[in-house]
GROMACS .gro file of C-alpha atoms in nm:
model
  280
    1UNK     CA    1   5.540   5.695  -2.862
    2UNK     CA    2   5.722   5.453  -2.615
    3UNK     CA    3   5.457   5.608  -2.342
    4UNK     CA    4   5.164   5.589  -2.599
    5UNK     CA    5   5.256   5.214  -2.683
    6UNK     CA    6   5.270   5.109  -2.315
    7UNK     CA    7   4.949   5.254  -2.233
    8UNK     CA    8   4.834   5.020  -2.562
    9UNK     CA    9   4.993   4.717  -2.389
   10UNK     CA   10   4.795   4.772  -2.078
   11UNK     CA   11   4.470   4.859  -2.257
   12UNK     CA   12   4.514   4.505  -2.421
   13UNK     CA   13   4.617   4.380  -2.120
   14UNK     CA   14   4.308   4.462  -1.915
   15UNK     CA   15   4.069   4.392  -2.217
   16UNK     CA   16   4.275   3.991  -2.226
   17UNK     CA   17   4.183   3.986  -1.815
   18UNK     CA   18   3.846   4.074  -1.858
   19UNK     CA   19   3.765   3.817  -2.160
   20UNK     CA   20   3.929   3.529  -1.953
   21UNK     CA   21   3.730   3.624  -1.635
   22UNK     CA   22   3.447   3.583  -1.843
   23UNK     CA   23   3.540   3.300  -1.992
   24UNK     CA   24   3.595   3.109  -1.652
   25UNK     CA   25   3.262   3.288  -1.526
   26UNK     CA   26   3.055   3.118  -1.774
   27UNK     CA   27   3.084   2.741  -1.697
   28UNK     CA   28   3.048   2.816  -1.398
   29UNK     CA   29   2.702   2.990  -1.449
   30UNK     CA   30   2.577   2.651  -1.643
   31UNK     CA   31   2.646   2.485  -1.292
   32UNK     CA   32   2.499   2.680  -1.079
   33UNK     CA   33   2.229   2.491  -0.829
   34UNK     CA   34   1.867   2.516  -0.858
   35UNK     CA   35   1.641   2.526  -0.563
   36UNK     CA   36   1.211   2.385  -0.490
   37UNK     CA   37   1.007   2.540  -0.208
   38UNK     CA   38   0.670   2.506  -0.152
   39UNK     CA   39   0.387   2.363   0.063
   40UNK     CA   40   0.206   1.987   0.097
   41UNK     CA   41  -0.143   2.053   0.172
   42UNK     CA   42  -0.464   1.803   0.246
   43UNK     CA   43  -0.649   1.808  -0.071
   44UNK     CA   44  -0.968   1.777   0.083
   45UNK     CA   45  -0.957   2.059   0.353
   46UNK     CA   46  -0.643   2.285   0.289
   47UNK     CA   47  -0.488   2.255   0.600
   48UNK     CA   48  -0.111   2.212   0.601
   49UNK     CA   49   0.036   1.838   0.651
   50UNK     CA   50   0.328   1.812   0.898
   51UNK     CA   51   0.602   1.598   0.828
   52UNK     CA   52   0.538   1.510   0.506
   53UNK     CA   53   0.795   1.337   0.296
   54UNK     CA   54   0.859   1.543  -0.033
   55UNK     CA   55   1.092   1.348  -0.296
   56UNK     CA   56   1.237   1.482  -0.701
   57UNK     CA   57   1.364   1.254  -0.884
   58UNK     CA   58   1.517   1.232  -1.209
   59UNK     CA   59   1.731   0.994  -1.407
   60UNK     CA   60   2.090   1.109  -1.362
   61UNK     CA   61   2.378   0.886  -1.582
   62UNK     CA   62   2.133   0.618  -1.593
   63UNK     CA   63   2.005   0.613  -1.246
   64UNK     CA   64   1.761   0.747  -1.063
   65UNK     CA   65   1.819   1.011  -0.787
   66UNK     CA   66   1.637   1.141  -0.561
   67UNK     CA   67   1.645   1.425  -0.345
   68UNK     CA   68   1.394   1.481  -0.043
   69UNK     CA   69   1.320   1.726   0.230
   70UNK     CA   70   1.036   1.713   0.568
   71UNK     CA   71   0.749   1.951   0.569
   72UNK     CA   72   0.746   2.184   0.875
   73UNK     CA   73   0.441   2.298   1.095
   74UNK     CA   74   0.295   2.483   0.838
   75UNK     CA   75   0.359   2.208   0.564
   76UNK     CA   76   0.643   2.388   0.372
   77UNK     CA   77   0.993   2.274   0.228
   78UNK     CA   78   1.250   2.371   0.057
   79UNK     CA   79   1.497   2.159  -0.144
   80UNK     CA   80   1.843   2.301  -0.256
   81UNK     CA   81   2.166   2.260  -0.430
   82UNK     CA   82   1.965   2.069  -0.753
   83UNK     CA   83   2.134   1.986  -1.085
   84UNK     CA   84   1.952   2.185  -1.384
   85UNK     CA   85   1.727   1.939  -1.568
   86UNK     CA   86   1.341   1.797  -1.562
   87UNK     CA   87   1.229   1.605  -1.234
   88UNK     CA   88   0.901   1.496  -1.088
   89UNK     CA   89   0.797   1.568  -0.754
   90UNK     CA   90   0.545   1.323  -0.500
   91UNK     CA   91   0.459   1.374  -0.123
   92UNK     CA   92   0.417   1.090   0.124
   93UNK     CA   93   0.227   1.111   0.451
   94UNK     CA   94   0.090   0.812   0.650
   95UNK     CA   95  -0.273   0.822   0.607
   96UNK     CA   96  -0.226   0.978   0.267
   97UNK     CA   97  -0.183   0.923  -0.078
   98UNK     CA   98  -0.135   1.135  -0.358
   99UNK     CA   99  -0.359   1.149  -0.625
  100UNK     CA  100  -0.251   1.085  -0.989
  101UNK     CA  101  -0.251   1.351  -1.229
  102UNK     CA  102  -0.489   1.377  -1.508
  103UNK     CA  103  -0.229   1.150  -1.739
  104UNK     CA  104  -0.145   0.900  -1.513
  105UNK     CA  105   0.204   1.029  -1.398
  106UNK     CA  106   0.371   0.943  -1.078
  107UNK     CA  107   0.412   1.264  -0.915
  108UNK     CA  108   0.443   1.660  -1.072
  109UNK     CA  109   0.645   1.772  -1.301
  110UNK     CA  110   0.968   2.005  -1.212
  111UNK     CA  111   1.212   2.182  -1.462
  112UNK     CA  112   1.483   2.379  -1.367
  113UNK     CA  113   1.693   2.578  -1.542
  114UNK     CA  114   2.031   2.673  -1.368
  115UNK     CA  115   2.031   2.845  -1.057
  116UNK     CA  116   1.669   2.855  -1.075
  117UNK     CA  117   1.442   2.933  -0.784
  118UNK     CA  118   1.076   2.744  -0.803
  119UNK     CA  119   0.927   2.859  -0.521
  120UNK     CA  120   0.548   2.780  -0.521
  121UNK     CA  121   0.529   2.411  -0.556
  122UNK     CA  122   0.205   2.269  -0.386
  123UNK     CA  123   0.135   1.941  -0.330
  124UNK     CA  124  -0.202   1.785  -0.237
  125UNK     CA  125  -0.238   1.441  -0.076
  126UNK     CA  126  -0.596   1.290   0.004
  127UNK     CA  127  -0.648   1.117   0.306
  128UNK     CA  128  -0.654   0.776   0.323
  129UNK     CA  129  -1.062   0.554   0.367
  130UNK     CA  130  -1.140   0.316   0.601
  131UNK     CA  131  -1.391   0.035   0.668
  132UNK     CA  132  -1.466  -0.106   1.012
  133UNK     CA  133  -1.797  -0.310   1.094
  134UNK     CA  134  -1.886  -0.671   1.312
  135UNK     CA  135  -1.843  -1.053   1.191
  136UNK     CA  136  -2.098  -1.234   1.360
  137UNK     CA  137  -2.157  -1.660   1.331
  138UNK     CA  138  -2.543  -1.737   1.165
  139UNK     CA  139  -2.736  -1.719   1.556
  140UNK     CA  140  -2.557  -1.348   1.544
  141UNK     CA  141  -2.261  -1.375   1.797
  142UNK     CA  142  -1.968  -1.166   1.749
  143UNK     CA  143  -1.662  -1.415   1.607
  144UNK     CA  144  -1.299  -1.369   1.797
  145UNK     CA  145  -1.023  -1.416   1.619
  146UNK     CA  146  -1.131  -1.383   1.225
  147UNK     CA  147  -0.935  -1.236   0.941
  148UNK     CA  148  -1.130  -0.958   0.773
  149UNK     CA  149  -0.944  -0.829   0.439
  150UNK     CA  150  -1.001  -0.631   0.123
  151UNK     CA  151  -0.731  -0.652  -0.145
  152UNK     CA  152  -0.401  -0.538  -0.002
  153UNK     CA  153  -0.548  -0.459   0.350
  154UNK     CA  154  -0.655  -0.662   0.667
  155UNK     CA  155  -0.723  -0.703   1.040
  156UNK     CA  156  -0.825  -0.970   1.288
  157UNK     CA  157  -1.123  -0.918   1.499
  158UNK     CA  158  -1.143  -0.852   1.891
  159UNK     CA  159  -1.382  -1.016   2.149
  160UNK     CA  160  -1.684  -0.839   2.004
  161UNK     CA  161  -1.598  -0.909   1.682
  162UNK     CA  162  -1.538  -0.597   1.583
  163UNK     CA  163  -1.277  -0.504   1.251
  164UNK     CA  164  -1.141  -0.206   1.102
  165UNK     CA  165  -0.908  -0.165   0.835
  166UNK     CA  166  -0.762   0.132   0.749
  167UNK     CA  167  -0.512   0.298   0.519
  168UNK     CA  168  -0.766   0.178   0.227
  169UNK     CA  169  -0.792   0.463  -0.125
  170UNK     CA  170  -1.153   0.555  -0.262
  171UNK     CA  171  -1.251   0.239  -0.459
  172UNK     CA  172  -1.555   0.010  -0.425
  173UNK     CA  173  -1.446  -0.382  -0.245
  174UNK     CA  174  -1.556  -0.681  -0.139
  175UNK     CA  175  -1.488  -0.789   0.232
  176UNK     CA  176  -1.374  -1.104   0.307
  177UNK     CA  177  -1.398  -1.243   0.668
  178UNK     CA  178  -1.192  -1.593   0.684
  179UNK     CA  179  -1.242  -1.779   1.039
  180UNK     CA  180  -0.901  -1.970   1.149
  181UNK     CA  181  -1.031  -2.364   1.131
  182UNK     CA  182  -0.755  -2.618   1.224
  183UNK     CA  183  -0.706  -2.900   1.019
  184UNK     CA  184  -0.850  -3.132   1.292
  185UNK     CA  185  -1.133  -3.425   1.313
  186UNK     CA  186  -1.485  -3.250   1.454
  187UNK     CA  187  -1.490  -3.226   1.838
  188UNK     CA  188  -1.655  -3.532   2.038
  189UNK     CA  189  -1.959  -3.402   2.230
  190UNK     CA  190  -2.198  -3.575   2.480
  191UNK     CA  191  -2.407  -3.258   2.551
  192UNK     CA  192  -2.627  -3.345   2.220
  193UNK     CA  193  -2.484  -3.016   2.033
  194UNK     CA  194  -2.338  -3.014   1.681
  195UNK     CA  195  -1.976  -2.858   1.641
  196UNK     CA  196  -2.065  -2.503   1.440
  197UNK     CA  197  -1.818  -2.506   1.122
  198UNK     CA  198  -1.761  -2.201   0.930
  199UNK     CA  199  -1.600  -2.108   0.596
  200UNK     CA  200  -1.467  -1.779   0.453
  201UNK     CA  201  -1.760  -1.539   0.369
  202UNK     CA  202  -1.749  -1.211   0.221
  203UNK     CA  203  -1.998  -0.916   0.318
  204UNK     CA  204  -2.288  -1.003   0.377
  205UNK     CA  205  -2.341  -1.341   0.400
  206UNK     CA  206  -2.178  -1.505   0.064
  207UNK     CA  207  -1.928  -1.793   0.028
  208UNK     CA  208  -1.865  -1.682  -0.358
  209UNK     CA  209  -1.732  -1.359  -0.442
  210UNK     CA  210  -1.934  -1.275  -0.774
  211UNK     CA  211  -2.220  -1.301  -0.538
  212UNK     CA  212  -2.084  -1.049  -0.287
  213UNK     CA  213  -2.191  -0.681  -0.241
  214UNK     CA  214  -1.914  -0.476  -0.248
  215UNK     CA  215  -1.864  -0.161  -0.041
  216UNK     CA  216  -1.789   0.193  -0.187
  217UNK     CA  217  -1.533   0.467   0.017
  218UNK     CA  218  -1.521   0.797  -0.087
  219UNK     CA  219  -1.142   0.987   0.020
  220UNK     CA  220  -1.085   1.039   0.418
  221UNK     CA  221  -1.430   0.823   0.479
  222UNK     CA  222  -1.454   0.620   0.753
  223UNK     CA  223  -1.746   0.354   0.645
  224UNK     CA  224  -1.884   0.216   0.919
  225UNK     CA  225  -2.156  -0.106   1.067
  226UNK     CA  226  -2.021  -0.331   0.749
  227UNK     CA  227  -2.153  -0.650   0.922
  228UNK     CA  228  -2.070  -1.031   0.823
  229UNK     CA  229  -2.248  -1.292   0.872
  230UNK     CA  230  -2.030  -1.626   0.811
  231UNK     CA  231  -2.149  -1.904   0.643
  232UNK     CA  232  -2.245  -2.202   0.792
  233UNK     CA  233  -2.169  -2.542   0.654
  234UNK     CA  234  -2.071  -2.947   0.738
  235UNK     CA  235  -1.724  -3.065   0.788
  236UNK     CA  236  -1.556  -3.192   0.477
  237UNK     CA  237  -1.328  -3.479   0.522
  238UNK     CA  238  -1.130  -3.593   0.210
  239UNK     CA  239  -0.961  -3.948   0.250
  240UNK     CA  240  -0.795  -4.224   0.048
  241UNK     CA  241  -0.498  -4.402   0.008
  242UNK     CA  242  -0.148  -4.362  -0.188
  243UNK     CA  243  -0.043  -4.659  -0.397
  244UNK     CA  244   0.366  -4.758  -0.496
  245UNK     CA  245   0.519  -4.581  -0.192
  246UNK     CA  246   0.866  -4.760  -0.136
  247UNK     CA  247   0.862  -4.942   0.251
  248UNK     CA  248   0.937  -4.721   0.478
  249UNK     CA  249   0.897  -4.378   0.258
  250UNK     CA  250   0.753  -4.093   0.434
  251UNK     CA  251   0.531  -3.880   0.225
  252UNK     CA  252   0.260  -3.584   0.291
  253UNK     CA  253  -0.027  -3.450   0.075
  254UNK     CA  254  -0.148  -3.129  -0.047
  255UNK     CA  255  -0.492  -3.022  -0.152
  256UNK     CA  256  -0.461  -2.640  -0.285
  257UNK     CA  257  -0.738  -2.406  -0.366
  258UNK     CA  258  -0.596  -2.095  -0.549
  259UNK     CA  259  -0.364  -1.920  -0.289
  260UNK     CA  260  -0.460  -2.179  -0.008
  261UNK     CA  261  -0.395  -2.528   0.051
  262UNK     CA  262  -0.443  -2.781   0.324
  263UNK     CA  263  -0.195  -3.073   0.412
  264UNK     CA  264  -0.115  -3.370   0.617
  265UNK     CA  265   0.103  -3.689   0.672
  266UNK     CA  266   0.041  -4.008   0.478
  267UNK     CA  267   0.067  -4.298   0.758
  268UNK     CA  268   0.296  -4.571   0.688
  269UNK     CA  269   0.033  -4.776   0.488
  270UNK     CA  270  -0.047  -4.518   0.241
  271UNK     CA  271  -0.395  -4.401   0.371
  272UNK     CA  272  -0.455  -4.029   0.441
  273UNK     CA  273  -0.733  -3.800   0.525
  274UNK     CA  274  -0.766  -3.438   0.532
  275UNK     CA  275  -0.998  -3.215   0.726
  276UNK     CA  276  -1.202  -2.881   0.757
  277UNK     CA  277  -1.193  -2.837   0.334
  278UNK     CA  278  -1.340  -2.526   0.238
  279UNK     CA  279  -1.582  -2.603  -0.074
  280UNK     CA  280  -1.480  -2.550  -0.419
   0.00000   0.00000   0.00000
């Protein structure tokens, strides 16, 4: 009996270790990391994209985390050591972008349960449009020196007048080429010619945008021979005079046209004139 009751003990014993290994195994389960792998691909012709920049993020205690990896030579990643829980995924390239999904999401979505192992994750990025072309004055010489944009994009052109700007998604825009005029008096000339002013004129030959024609890029296009012709016109002077300045107050004026403006000094007696206004 006293041999049958210790072999009891130990039975109980053992089954007590067991239970609490068990026990202190399963927490520990709940925690365990997840892991993402996969590959970033151009959507357009399948090839791999090298050092892409893959990000997950989720909200985490209120903030957002984020975890990221590089693509290698044959576009993969891998991400590990993940909490458990529902991210979304995005890939960044320069001269990419990633498309939106069908609801408008930033990104794919990722759950992982713990320890999970996701390991076909693709990514596709479309390469980035671009527009390049000529801005030429009205007798069709190139312009140095002018500001060609489209909403959120711009360049400046060379000696032959040439632009390009890149890094532009598929969408349809109006080009804008803006000359760089000084707010100065027009040029004294004894040669008989007529100082050429020109104003900001969008593609082709417009001073008001609802008038323009805008140009279309399809994904990874490079639109070419856009040409500008600028518009031609006088030079506006606006002048008058400032009344109730105290003696010896200095002052300056502003004339503003949506985002731009043009300013100068009022002179000691109150008079002021401003040059080179574009109309509107």
């Amino acid at each position: 009996p006293i041999y049958s009751m210790g072999k009891a003990h130990g039975a109980l014993c053992a089954l007590f270790g067991l239970t609490g290994i068990a026990l202190a195994q399963g927490p520990a389960a709940e925690d365990k990391p997840a892991s993402v792998a996969g590959v970033v691909l151009n959507a357009l012709t399948g090839v791999p994209v090298l050092r892409a920049h893959v990000v997950l993020w989720a909200m985490e205690g209120g903030k957002q985390q984020q975890y990221g990896a590089m693509t290698d030579a044959e576009g993969k990643f891998s991400i590990a050591n993940l909490p458990a829980g529902s991210y979304r995924a995005r890939a960044e390239r320069v001269g990419f972008f990633l498309q939106r999904e069908r609801n408008g999401g930033p990104g794919t979505e990722v759950v992982l349960s713990p320890g999970g192992e996701k390991r076909d994750l693709t990514l596709k990025l479309l390469p980035t449009s671009s527009i390049s072309g000529r801005v030429l004055d009205a007798e069709g010489n190139p312009m140095e020196g002018v500001s060609v944009t489209v909403p959120g994009q711009g360049g400046t052109t060379d000696d032959q007048g040439r632009f390009r700007i890149g890094g532009l998604m598929p969408a349809k825009y109006r080009v804008k080429a803006t000359p760089a005029n000084l707010p100065l008096p027009p040029e004294v000339r004894t040669d008989g010619t007529t100082e050429a002013h020109y104003v900001p004129s969008y593609y082709p030959n417009s001073m008001e945008a609802k008038s323009a024609s805008r140009v279309e890029v399809q994904a990874g296009e490079d639109l070419q021979g856009i040409e500008i012709r600028l518009v031609r016109m006088p030079i506006v002077r606006v002048s008058g005079a400032i009344t109730g300045l105290p003696k010896g107050a200095s002052a300056s004026l502003e004339l503003r046209q949506g985002l731009t403006s043009r300013g100068t000094r009022v002179k000691p007696d109150g008079t002021f004139e401003v040059w080179r206004l574009d109309p509107g």
